[in-house]
Coordinates of C-alpha atoms in Angstrom, one line a residue:
M1 CA 242.5 107.7 210.1
D2 CA 243.1 111.4 210.9
S3 CA 239.9 113.4 210.2
N4 CA 242.0 115.9 208.2
E5 CA 243.4 113.2 206.0
K6 CA 241.5 112.6 202.8
S7 CA 240.5 109.1 202.0
K8 CA 241.8 107.5 198.8
A9 CA 238.3 107.4 197.4
K10 CA 237.8 111.1 198.1
Q11 CA 241.1 112.0 196.5
L12 CA 240.2 110.0 193.4
K13 CA 236.8 111.6 193.2
E14 CA 238.4 115.1 193.2
K15 CA 240.7 114.0 190.5
L16 CA 238.3 112.1 188.3
F17 CA 234.7 113.4 188.8
V18 CA 233.2 116.4 187.0
K19 CA 233.0 119.2 189.6
K20 CA 229.4 120.2 189.9
G21 CA 227.5 122.6 192.1
V22 CA 230.2 125.1 192.9
G23 CA 228.9 127.8 190.5
I24 CA 228.3 131.3 191.7
K25 CA 229.7 130.5 195.2
K26 CA 233.2 130.6 193.8
L27 CA 232.8 134.2 192.7
S28 CA 233.8 137.1 194.8
A29 CA 231.4 139.9 195.8
E30 CA 233.3 142.2 193.5
E31 CA 232.8 139.8 190.5
I32 CA 229.1 139.5 191.2
A33 CA 228.8 143.3 191.5
K34 CA 230.4 143.6 188.0
A35 CA 227.9 141.1 186.6
D36 CA 225.1 143.1 188.1
E37 CA 226.5 146.3 186.6
F38 CA 226.7 144.6 183.2
C39 CA 223.1 143.6 183.5
K40 CA 222.0 147.2 183.8
G41 CA 223.2 147.8 180.2
Y42 CA 221.3 144.6 179.1
V43 CA 218.1 145.8 180.7
D44 CA 218.3 149.1 178.9
Y45 CA 219.1 147.3 175.6
I46 CA 216.2 144.8 175.8
D47 CA 213.7 147.6 176.6
H48 CA 214.8 149.5 173.5
A49 CA 215.2 146.5 171.2
K50 CA 212.0 144.5 171.2
V51 CA 212.0 143.9 167.5
E52 CA 214.9 143.4 165.1
R53 CA 214.9 146.8 163.5
E54 CA 215.1 148.4 166.9
A55 CA 217.9 146.0 168.0
V56 CA 219.9 147.1 164.9
E57 CA 219.2 150.8 165.6
T58 CA 220.2 150.5 169.2
S59 CA 223.3 148.4 168.4
V60 CA 224.4 151.0 165.8
K61 CA 224.1 153.8 168.4
I62 CA 226.2 151.8 170.9
A63 CA 228.8 150.9 168.3
E64 CA 229.2 154.5 167.0
E65 CA 229.5 155.7 170.6
N66 CA 232.4 153.3 170.9
G67 CA 234.4 154.2 167.8
F68 CA 232.9 152.0 165.2
V69 CA 232.3 153.5 161.7
K70 CA 230.3 152.3 158.8
Y71 CA 232.2 149.8 156.6
D72 CA 233.5 151.2 153.3
N73 CA 234.7 148.5 150.8
T74 CA 236.8 151.1 149.0
K75 CA 239.0 151.6 152.1
T76 CA 241.9 149.6 153.4
Y77 CA 241.7 148.6 157.1
K78 CA 244.5 147.8 159.6
A79 CA 244.6 146.0 162.9
G80 CA 242.5 147.7 165.5
D81 CA 240.1 149.4 163.0
R82 CA 236.4 149.1 164.0
V83 CA 233.7 148.9 161.4
Y84 CA 230.0 147.9 161.2
C85 CA 227.7 147.1 158.3
V86 CA 223.9 146.9 158.3
N87 CA 221.8 144.6 156.1
R88 CA 218.3 145.9 155.3
N89 CA 218.0 147.4 158.8
K90 CA 217.6 143.9 160.3
N91 CA 221.1 142.5 160.5
I92 CA 224.2 144.1 161.9
M93 CA 227.8 142.9 161.7
L94 CA 230.6 144.5 163.8
T95 CA 234.2 143.8 163.0
V96 CA 237.4 144.6 164.8
F97 CA 240.3 143.9 162.5
G98 CA 243.0 141.7 164.1
K99 CA 246.8 141.6 164.0
K100 CA 246.9 138.3 162.1
S101 CA 245.9 137.9 158.5
V102 CA 242.4 136.5 157.9
A103 CA 244.2 133.6 156.2
E104 CA 244.6 132.3 159.8
G105 CA 240.8 132.6 160.3
V106 CA 238.5 135.0 162.1
R107 CA 236.6 134.7 165.4
F108 CA 232.9 134.8 165.1
A109 CA 230.3 135.5 167.8
I110 CA 226.8 135.1 166.3
A111 CA 223.3 135.5 167.8
H112 CA 219.8 136.4 166.6
I113 CA 217.7 139.5 167.4
D114 CA 214.2 138.3 166.5
S115 CA 211.8 136.9 169.1
P116 CA 208.3 135.2 169.0
R117 CA 205.5 137.7 168.6
L118 CA 202.2 138.5 166.8
D119 CA 202.6 139.9 163.3
L120 CA 199.7 141.7 161.5
K121 CA 198.3 140.0 158.4
P122 CA 198.5 142.0 155.1
N123 CA 194.8 142.9 155.5
P124 CA 194.4 143.0 159.2
L125 CA 191.8 145.6 160.1
Y126 CA 188.1 144.7 160.4
E127 CA 185.0 145.5 162.4
A128 CA 182.6 143.1 164.1
N129 CA 179.7 144.0 166.4
D130 CA 181.1 147.5 167.1
L131 CA 184.6 146.3 167.9
A132 CA 187.6 147.1 165.7
M133 CA 190.1 144.2 165.5
L134 CA 193.4 143.3 163.9
K135 CA 194.0 139.8 162.4
T136 CA 197.4 138.4 163.3
H137 CA 199.7 135.6 162.2
Y138 CA 202.0 134.5 165.0
Y139 CA 205.7 134.5 164.4
G140 CA 207.9 131.8 165.8
G141 CA 207.0 129.3 168.6
I142 CA 204.5 130.7 171.1
K143 CA 202.2 129.4 173.7
K144 CA 199.0 131.1 172.5
Y145 CA 197.3 131.3 175.9
Q146 CA 200.1 133.4 177.2
W147 CA 199.3 136.2 174.7
T148 CA 195.6 136.7 175.8
A149 CA 194.4 139.4 178.1
I150 CA 197.8 141.1 178.5
P151 CA 198.7 144.6 177.3
L152 CA 200.3 144.6 173.9
A153 CA 202.4 147.3 172.2
L154 CA 202.4 147.9 168.4
H155 CA 205.9 148.1 166.9
G156 CA 207.1 148.3 163.3
T157 CA 207.6 150.1 160.1
V158 CA 205.2 151.3 157.4
A159 CA 206.6 151.8 153.9
F160 CA 204.6 154.1 151.6
K161 CA 204.4 154.0 147.8
D162 CA 206.5 157.1 147.4
G163 CA 209.4 155.3 149.1
S164 CA 209.2 157.0 152.4
C165 CA 208.9 155.0 155.7
I166 CA 207.7 155.7 159.2
N167 CA 208.5 153.9 162.4
V168 CA 205.6 153.0 164.8
K169 CA 205.8 152.4 168.5
I170 CA 202.6 152.6 170.5
G171 CA 202.0 151.2 173.9
E172 CA 205.5 151.6 175.6
V173 CA 205.0 155.0 177.1
E174 CA 202.8 155.2 180.3
T175 CA 200.3 157.6 178.6
D176 CA 200.0 155.4 175.4
P177 CA 197.1 153.2 174.7
C178 CA 197.7 149.4 174.6
F179 CA 196.0 146.6 172.8
C180 CA 195.0 143.0 173.7
V181 CA 193.9 139.6 172.5
T182 CA 190.5 138.9 174.1
D183 CA 189.7 135.9 176.2
L184 CA 186.5 134.4 177.7
L185 CA 185.7 135.3 181.3
P186 CA 185.9 132.3 183.6
H187 CA 182.1 132.1 184.1
L188 CA 181.7 131.2 180.4
A189 CA 184.8 129.1 179.9
Q190 CA 183.7 125.7 180.9
E191 CA 183.8 124.3 177.4
Q192 CA 187.0 126.2 176.6
T193 CA 188.9 124.8 179.6
S194 CA 187.9 121.3 178.9
K195 CA 189.9 121.4 175.6
P196 CA 193.5 120.3 175.1
M197 CA 195.8 123.2 175.5
N198 CA 196.7 123.3 171.8
K199 CA 193.0 123.5 170.9
V200 CA 192.0 126.3 173.4
F201 CA 193.3 129.0 171.1
T202 CA 193.9 128.6 167.4
G203 CA 196.0 131.0 165.2
E204 CA 192.8 132.5 163.9
D205 CA 191.6 133.3 167.4
M206 CA 194.6 135.7 168.0
N207 CA 192.6 138.8 167.1
V208 CA 193.7 142.0 168.7
L209 CA 191.2 144.5 170.1
I210 CA 192.0 148.1 169.1
G211 CA 188.9 150.2 169.5
S212 CA 185.1 150.4 170.0
R213 CA 184.0 154.0 169.4
P214 CA 182.3 155.0 166.1
F215 CA 183.5 157.9 164.0
S216 CA 180.1 159.6 164.0
N217 CA 176.3 158.9 164.4
D218 CA 175.5 158.8 160.7
E219 CA 174.1 155.8 158.8
E220 CA 177.4 154.6 157.2
S221 CA 178.6 151.1 158.1
E222 CA 181.9 150.2 159.7
L223 CA 182.1 153.4 161.6
V224 CA 184.4 152.0 164.4
K225 CA 186.9 150.8 161.7
L226 CA 186.6 154.2 160.1
N227 CA 187.4 156.0 163.4
I228 CA 190.5 153.8 163.8
L229 CA 191.7 154.5 160.3
N230 CA 191.1 158.2 160.7
I231 CA 193.2 158.2 163.9
L232 CA 196.0 156.4 162.0
F233 CA 195.7 158.8 159.1
E234 CA 195.8 161.9 161.2
K235 CA 198.8 160.8 163.3
Y236 CA 200.8 158.8 160.7
G237 CA 199.3 159.4 157.3
I238 CA 198.4 155.7 157.0
L239 CA 195.7 154.5 154.6
E240 CA 194.2 151.0 154.9
E241 CA 196.2 149.9 151.8
D242 CA 199.4 150.8 153.5
F243 CA 199.1 147.8 155.7
L244 CA 200.2 145.8 152.6
S245 CA 203.7 147.3 152.7
A246 CA 204.0 147.3 156.5
E247 CA 205.9 145.3 159.1
L248 CA 203.8 145.7 162.2
T249 CA 204.0 143.5 165.1
L250 CA 202.5 143.2 168.6
V251 CA 204.7 142.4 171.6
P252 CA 204.1 142.5 175.4
A253 CA 204.0 146.1 176.7
F254 CA 206.2 145.3 179.6
N255 CA 209.7 146.7 180.5
A256 CA 212.3 144.4 182.1
K257 CA 211.9 143.9 185.8
D258 CA 214.1 142.4 188.5
I259 CA 212.8 139.1 189.8
G260 CA 213.1 137.9 193.4
F261 CA 213.6 139.6 196.7
D262 CA 217.3 139.3 196.0
R263 CA 216.9 140.9 192.5
S264 CA 219.0 138.0 191.2
M265 CA 217.1 137.4 188.0
I266 CA 215.6 139.5 185.2
G267 CA 212.0 139.1 183.8
A268 CA 211.6 140.5 180.3
Y269 CA 210.1 139.8 176.9
G270 CA 212.7 138.7 174.3
H271 CA 215.4 137.1 176.4
D272 CA 215.5 134.7 173.4
D273 CA 217.8 135.9 172.0
K274 CA 218.7 139.4 173.4
V275 CA 220.3 137.7 176.4
C276 CA 222.9 136.5 173.9
S277 CA 223.0 139.2 171.3
Y278 CA 223.8 141.9 173.9
P279 CA 226.9 140.1 175.3
A280 CA 227.9 139.3 171.7
L281 CA 227.6 143.0 170.8
M282 CA 229.6 144.0 173.9
A283 CA 232.3 141.5 173.1
A284 CA 232.9 143.4 169.9
I285 CA 232.7 146.7 171.7
N286 CA 235.3 145.6 174.2
A287 CA 237.7 144.0 171.6
E288 CA 240.4 146.6 171.3
S289 CA 243.4 144.9 169.7
P290 CA 242.6 141.2 169.0
E291 CA 245.1 138.8 167.5
Y292 CA 242.4 137.5 165.1
T293 CA 239.8 139.6 163.3
A294 CA 236.8 139.5 165.6
I295 CA 233.3 139.6 164.1
T296 CA 229.9 139.8 165.8
L297 CA 226.9 139.1 163.6
L298 CA 223.3 139.6 164.8
V299 CA 220.7 138.2 162.5
D300 CA 216.9 138.0 161.9
K301 CA 214.5 135.2 161.1
E302 CA 215.9 132.5 163.5
E303 CA 212.5 131.9 165.0
T304 CA 211.1 131.0 161.6
G305 CA 213.9 128.9 160.2
S306 CA 216.6 131.5 159.3
D307 CA 215.5 131.8 155.7
G308 CA 215.4 135.0 153.6
N309 CA 218.0 137.7 152.9
T310 CA 218.2 138.8 156.6
G311 CA 218.3 135.3 158.1
M312 CA 221.5 133.3 158.8
K313 CA 221.1 131.4 155.5
S314 CA 221.7 134.7 153.7
T315 CA 225.1 135.2 152.1
F316 CA 225.5 138.6 153.9
M317 CA 228.3 137.3 156.2
E318 CA 229.9 135.1 153.6
N319 CA 230.0 138.0 151.1
F320 CA 231.7 140.2 153.7
I321 CA 234.3 137.5 154.4
C322 CA 235.0 137.4 150.6
E323 CA 235.6 141.2 150.6
I324 CA 238.0 141.4 153.5
A325 CA 239.8 138.2 152.4
D326 CA 240.2 139.6 148.9
A327 CA 241.5 142.9 150.3
Q328 CA 244.2 140.9 152.0
G329 CA 245.0 138.7 149.0
V330 CA 243.5 135.6 150.7
K331 CA 241.0 133.1 149.4
A332 CA 237.7 133.4 151.2
Y333 CA 237.4 129.6 151.7
T334 CA 240.9 129.7 153.4
A335 CA 239.7 132.3 155.9
L336 CA 236.5 130.3 156.6
N337 CA 238.3 127.0 156.9
N338 CA 240.5 128.4 159.7
S339 CA 237.8 130.3 161.5
K340 CA 236.1 129.5 164.8
C341 CA 232.7 130.5 166.0
L342 CA 230.6 130.7 169.2
S343 CA 226.9 130.6 168.4
A344 CA 225.0 132.2 171.2
D345 CA 221.4 131.1 171.9
V346 CA 219.4 130.3 175.0
N347 CA 219.2 127.0 176.9
A348 CA 216.7 126.1 179.6
A349 CA 217.8 126.0 183.3
Y350 CA 216.4 123.0 185.2
D351 CA 213.1 123.9 186.8
P352 CA 212.1 121.6 189.7
T353 CA 208.4 122.4 189.1
Y354 CA 208.6 120.7 185.7
A355 CA 211.3 118.2 186.4
S356 CA 209.8 115.6 184.0
A357 CA 210.8 117.8 181.1
Y358 CA 214.5 117.5 181.9
E359 CA 217.1 114.8 182.2
A360 CA 218.8 116.0 185.4
N361 CA 222.3 114.7 184.6
N362 CA 222.5 116.6 181.4
S363 CA 220.6 119.8 182.3
S364 CA 222.0 123.2 182.9
Y365 CA 221.4 124.9 186.3
I366 CA 220.9 128.4 187.5
N367 CA 224.0 129.9 189.2
N368 CA 226.4 127.6 187.3
G369 CA 227.4 129.8 184.5
V370 CA 227.2 130.0 180.7
V371 CA 226.0 126.8 179.0
I372 CA 228.1 125.1 176.3
T373 CA 225.9 122.8 174.3
K374 CA 227.7 120.3 172.0
Y375 CA 224.5 119.7 169.9
T376 CA 221.0 121.0 169.7
G377 CA 218.2 119.7 167.4
S378 CA 215.5 117.3 168.3
G379 CA 214.3 113.7 167.5
G380 CA 217.7 112.1 167.0
K381 CA 219.8 115.3 166.8
Y382 CA 217.8 116.4 163.8
G383 CA 218.9 120.0 162.7
T384 CA 222.1 120.3 164.6
S385 CA 225.8 120.9 163.6
D386 CA 227.1 118.8 166.6
A387 CA 230.5 120.4 167.5
S388 CA 233.6 118.1 167.1
A389 CA 235.3 116.6 170.1
E390 CA 238.5 118.6 169.2
Y391 CA 236.6 121.9 169.2
M392 CA 234.8 121.0 172.5
A393 CA 238.2 120.3 174.1
E394 CA 239.5 123.7 172.8
I395 CA 236.6 125.6 174.2
R396 CA 236.8 123.8 177.6
S397 CA 240.5 124.7 177.8
M398 CA 239.8 128.3 177.0
L399 CA 237.0 128.7 179.5
Q400 CA 239.0 127.1 182.3
R401 CA 242.1 129.1 181.4
E402 CA 240.2 132.4 181.5
N403 CA 238.3 131.4 184.7
V404 CA 234.9 131.6 183.1
L405 CA 232.0 130.1 185.0
W406 CA 230.5 127.5 182.7
Q407 CA 228.6 124.3 182.4
T408 CA 227.3 121.9 179.8
G409 CA 223.6 121.2 179.1
E410 CA 221.1 119.8 176.7
L411 CA 217.7 121.5 175.9
G412 CA 215.4 119.1 177.8
K413 CA 215.2 115.3 177.7
V414 CA 215.4 113.2 174.5
D415 CA 212.1 113.2 172.6
G416 CA 210.8 115.9 174.9
G417 CA 211.0 118.7 172.3
G418 CA 214.3 120.5 171.6
G419 CA 215.2 123.2 169.1
G420 CA 217.7 124.3 166.6
T421 CA 220.0 127.3 166.4
I422 CA 221.9 129.3 163.7
A423 CA 225.1 127.4 164.5
K424 CA 224.6 124.9 161.7
Y425 CA 224.5 127.5 158.9
V426 CA 228.0 128.7 159.9
A427 CA 229.1 125.1 160.3
N428 CA 228.0 124.6 156.7
L429 CA 230.7 127.1 155.6
N430 CA 233.3 124.7 157.1
V431 CA 233.8 126.7 160.3
D432 CA 234.2 125.1 163.7
V433 CA 231.1 126.1 165.8
V434 CA 229.6 125.3 169.2
D435 CA 226.5 126.7 170.9

């Protein structure tokens, strides 16, 4: 057989097999350069949006710079109009009105803007053996040992009894002080290192060191605590009781960095889920005259179950759909029934160092594009919406038609862990959704 002639088996393979492993190699140098340029905006975003209030503030700034105005339910909007609305400074929804009536549905892109962290307890400040410390309650799923002996920054908001608020951000500027969770030095850690990983640090061990110098040399007790409170009072007007109406949190005091000699990756705190919320935000920014009304929704509380009035379980989005549907003389349920959604959250690329955590045939791989995940959840698909076959086919067709680099993937092997996303809460409104 001529060496240039394909065998029948090879021809059939090309026709029938899933094409894997092409990935980034099919992109031109120009396309890769555009992706790198896009990532510069992402790096700036993630450095300025470590907590959800900051993400909303940063998103509003970007939106307003690109022609979005605050939504006004007394106004009538036409195709191409761009509006945003904010819910309690922790959610933002951006809408570009489409040419078609919302009776034909809207197109949602949703993601979350909260990330695992250490929140302060309501009464956090105490002194022990001339050290001032803060008690914390971790937020979301963390590996506790990763949070010890690293520089931490304090972010958040303090609300005072008179109704005023101040924003706090300490530890992000080079000249700022930082804070840390203490750990044992290796010389004294023999007993500690013999424990199972989940026993080495407990939630109550995650105490943050914030000072050691007494206020004065008089005979009063708790002088180190007093010195810290005096610093907080002089700079921010904060009294100890103000911690009761504060949302203060500790996050790694690192800015995003390029990873690798080739600078092909980004290392940063909060990829989950800023790596999705920023592209979802930019999708709205770049939607100029869509056929269908396009909505990007960025929400809080995903890491703790999506409950509360700023989580995906809130009626914030549903109420907005009711308003714009009513303005067009359409039943809200009609608009929702005909809507479609891309729910953006992170997956885990196959890591050969920890190969046993993955099922290779159904994993996602670096350089192979965005991951489409039919179902998430854990332990028998618990907690997933599980996209329909018809919707999966529609998404496949769209991605291929638009020449998008994509792949499928599960989050690890069966019974190896897993996790949920906010997709199911939109699916519960009878909207087609896929992750």
